PDB file of C-alpha atoms in Angstrom:
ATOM      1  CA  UNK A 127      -2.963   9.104  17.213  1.00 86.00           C
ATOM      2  CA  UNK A 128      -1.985   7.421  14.238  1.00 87.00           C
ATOM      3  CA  UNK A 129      -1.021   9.516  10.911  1.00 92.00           C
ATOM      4  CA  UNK A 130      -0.051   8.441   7.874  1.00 94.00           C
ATOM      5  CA  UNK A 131       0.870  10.577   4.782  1.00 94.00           C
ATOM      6  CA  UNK A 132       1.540   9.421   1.507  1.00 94.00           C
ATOM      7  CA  UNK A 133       3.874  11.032  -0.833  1.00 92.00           C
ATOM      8  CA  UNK A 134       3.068  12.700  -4.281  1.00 91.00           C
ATOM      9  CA  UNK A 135       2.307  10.279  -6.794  1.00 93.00           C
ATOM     10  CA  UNK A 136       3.328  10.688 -10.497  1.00 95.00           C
ATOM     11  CA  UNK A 137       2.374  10.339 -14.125  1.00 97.00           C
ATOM     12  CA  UNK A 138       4.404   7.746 -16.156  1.00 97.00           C
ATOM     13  CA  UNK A 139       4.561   6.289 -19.051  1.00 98.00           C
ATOM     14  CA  UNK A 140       3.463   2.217 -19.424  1.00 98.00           C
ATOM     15  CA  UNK A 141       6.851   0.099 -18.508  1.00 98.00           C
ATOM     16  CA  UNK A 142       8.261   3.263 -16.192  1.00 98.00           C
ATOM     17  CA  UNK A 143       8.604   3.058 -12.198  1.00 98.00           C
ATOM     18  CA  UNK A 144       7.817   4.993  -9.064  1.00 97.00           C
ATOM     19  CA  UNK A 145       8.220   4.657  -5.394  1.00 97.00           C
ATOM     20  CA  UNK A 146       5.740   5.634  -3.057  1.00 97.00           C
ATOM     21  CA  UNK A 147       6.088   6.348   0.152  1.00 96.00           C
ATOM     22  CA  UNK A 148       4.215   6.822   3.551  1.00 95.00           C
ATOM     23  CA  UNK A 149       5.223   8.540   6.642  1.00 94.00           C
ATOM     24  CA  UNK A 150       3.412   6.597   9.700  1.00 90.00           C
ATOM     25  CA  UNK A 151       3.467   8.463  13.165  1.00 88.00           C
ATOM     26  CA  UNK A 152       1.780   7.011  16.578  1.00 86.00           C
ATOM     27  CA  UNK A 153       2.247   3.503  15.362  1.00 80.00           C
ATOM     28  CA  UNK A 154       1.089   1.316  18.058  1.00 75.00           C
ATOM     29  CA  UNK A 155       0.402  -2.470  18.400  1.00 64.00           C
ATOM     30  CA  UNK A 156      -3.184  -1.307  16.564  1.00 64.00           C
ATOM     31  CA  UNK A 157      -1.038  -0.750  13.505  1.00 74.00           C
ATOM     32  CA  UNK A 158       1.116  -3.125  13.035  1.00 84.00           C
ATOM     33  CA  UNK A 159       0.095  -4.093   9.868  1.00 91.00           C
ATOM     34  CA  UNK A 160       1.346  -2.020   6.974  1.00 93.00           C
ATOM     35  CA  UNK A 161      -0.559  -2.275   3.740  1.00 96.00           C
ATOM     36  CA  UNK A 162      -1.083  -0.528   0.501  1.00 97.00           C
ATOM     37  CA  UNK A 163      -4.661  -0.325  -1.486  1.00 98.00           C
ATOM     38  CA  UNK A 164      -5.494   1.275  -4.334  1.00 98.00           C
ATOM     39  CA  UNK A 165      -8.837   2.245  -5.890  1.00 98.00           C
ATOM     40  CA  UNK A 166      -9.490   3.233  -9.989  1.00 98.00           C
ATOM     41  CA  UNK A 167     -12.203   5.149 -10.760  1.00 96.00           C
ATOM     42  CA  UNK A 168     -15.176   3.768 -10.634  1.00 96.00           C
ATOM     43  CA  UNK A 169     -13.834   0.622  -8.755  1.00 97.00           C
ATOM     44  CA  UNK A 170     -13.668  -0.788  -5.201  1.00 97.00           C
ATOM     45  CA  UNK A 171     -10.917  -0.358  -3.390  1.00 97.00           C
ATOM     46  CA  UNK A 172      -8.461  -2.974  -3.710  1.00 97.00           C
ATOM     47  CA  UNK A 173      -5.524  -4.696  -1.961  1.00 97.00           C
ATOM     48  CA  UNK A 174      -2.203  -4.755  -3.165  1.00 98.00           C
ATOM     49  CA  UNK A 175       0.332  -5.481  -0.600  1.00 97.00           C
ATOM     50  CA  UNK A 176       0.878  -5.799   3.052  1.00 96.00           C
ATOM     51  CA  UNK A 177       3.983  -6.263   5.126  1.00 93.00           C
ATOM     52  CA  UNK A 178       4.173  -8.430   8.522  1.00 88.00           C
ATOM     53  CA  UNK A 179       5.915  -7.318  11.668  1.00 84.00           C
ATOM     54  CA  UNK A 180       8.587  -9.961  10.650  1.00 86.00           C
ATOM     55  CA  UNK A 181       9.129  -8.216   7.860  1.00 88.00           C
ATOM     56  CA  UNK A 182       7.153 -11.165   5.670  1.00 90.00           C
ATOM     57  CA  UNK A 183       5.405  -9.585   2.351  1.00 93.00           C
ATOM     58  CA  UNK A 184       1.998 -10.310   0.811  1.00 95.00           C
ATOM     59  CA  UNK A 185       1.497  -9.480  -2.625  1.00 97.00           C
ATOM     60  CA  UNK A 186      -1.832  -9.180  -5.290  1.00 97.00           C
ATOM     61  CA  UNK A 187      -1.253 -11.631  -7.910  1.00 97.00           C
ATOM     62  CA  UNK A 188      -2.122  -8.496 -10.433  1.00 97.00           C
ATOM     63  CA  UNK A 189       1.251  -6.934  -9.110  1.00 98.00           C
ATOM     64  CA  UNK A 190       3.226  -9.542  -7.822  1.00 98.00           C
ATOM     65  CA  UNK A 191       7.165  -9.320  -9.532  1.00 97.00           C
ATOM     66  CA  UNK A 192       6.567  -5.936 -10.191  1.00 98.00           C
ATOM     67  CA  UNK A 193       5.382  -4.220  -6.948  1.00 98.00           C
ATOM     68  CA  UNK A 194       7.962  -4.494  -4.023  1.00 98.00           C
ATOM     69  CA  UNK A 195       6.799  -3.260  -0.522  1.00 97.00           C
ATOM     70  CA  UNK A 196       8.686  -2.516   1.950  1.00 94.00           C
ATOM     71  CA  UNK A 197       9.245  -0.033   5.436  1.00 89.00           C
ATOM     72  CA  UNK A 198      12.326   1.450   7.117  1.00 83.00           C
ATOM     73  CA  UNK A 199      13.106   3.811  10.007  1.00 70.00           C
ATOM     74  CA  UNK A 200      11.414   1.647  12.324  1.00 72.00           C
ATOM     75  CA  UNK A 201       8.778   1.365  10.275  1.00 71.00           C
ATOM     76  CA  UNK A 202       7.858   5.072  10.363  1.00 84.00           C
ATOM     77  CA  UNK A 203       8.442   4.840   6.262  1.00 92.00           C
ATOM     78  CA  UNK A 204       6.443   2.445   4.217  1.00 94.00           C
ATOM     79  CA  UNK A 205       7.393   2.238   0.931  1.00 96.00           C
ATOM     80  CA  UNK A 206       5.953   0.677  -2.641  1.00 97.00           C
ATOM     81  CA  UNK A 207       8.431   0.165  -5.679  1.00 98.00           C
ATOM     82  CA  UNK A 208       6.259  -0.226  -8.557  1.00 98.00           C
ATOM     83  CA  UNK A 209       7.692  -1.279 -11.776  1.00 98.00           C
ATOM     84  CA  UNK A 210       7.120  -1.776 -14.924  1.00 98.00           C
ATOM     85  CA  UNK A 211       3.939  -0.454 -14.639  1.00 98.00           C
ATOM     86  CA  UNK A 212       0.594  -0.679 -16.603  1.00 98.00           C
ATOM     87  CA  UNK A 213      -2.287   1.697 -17.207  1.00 98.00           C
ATOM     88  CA  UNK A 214      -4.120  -0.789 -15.978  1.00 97.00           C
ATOM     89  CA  UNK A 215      -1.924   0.216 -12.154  1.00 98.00           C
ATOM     90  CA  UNK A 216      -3.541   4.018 -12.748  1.00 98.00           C
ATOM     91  CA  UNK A 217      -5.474   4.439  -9.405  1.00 98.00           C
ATOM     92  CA  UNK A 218      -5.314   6.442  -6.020  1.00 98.00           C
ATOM     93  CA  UNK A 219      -2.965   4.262  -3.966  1.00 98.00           C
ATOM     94  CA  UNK A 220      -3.334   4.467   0.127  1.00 98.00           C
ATOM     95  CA  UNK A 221      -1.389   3.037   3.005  1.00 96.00           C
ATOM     96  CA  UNK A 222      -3.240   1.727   5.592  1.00 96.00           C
ATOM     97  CA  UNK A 223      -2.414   0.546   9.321  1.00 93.00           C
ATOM     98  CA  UNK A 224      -4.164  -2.609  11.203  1.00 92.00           C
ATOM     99  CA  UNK A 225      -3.615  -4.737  13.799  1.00 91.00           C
ATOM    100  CA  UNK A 226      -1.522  -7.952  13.302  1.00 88.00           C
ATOM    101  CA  UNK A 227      -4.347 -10.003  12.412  1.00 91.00           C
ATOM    102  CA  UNK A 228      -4.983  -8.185   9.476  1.00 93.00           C
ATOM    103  CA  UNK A 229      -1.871  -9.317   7.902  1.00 92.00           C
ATOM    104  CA  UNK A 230      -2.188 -13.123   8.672  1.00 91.00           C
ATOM    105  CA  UNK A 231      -4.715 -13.861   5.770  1.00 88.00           C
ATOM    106  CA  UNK A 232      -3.206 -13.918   2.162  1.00 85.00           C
ATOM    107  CA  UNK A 233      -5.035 -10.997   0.981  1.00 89.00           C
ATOM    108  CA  UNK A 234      -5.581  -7.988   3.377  1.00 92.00           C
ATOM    109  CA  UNK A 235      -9.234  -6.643   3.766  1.00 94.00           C
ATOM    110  CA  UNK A 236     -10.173  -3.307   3.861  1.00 95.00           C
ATOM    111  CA  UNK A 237     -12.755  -3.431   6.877  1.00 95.00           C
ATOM    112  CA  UNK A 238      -9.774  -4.764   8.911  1.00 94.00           C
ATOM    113  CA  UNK A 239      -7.731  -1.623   8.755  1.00 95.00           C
ATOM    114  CA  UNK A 240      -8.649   1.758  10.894  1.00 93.00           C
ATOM    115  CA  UNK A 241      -6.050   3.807   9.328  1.00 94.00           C
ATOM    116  CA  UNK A 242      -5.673   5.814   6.015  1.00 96.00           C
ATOM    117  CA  UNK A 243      -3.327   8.043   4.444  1.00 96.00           C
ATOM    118  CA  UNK A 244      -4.729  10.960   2.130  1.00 96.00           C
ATOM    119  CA  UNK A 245      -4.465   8.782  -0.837  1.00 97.00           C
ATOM    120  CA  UNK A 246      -1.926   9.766  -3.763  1.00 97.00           C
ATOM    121  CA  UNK A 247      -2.687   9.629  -7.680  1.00 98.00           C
ATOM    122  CA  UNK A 248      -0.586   6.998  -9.809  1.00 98.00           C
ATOM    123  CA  UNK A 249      -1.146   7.745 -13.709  1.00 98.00           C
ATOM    124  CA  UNK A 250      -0.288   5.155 -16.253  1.00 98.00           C
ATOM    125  CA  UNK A 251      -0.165   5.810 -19.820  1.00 97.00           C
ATOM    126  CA  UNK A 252       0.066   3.691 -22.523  1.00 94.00           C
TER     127      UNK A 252
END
């Protein structure tokens, strides 16, 4: 069974950084792909990066030269280095596991991915 588990989130102030991170278990050629969403309140859940088996990276233009994904361990630790953030980045960020195929189009879909973490809060202040 696949598990993933995001850790705490933070608040920080507009130009700060944070890392995320997600602890995967039972990864299995279902999972594959690695992503990170997030969702703001009030808003649909959105894509913001996704890593390949190869270790290739996919990144929302909105965070692209700022975010920086990225997994370790064997890919039992996903990570997300966000910086210079933006309250406009204030959301509940999830990873997410998919099959390969979910990381072969540019921008990752959330119907293609079975697994979710628990979410963590990211708070942005200007």
């Amino acid at each position: 069974q696949v598990q993933l588990v995001e850790s705490q989130g933070g608040s920080v102030q507009a130009g700060g950084s944070l890392r995320l991170s997600c602890a995967a278990s039972g990864l299995t050629y279902s999972s594959d792909c690695l992503a990170w969403f997030r969702q703001a309140q009030g808003k649909e859940r959105e894509w913001v990066s996704h890593i390949r088996t190869d270790g290739s990276t996919s990144y929302a233009d909105s965070v692209k030269g700022r975010f920086t994904i990225s997994n370790a361990n064997a890919k039992n630790t996903l990570y997300l280095q966000m910086n210079s953030l933006k309250p406009d980045d204030t959301a509940m960020y999830y990873c997410a596991a998919g099959p390969f195929w979910a990381c072969t189009v540019v921008a990752a879909r959330v119907a293609d991915f079975g697994y979710w973490g628990q979410g963590t809060q990211v708070t942005v202040s200007s």
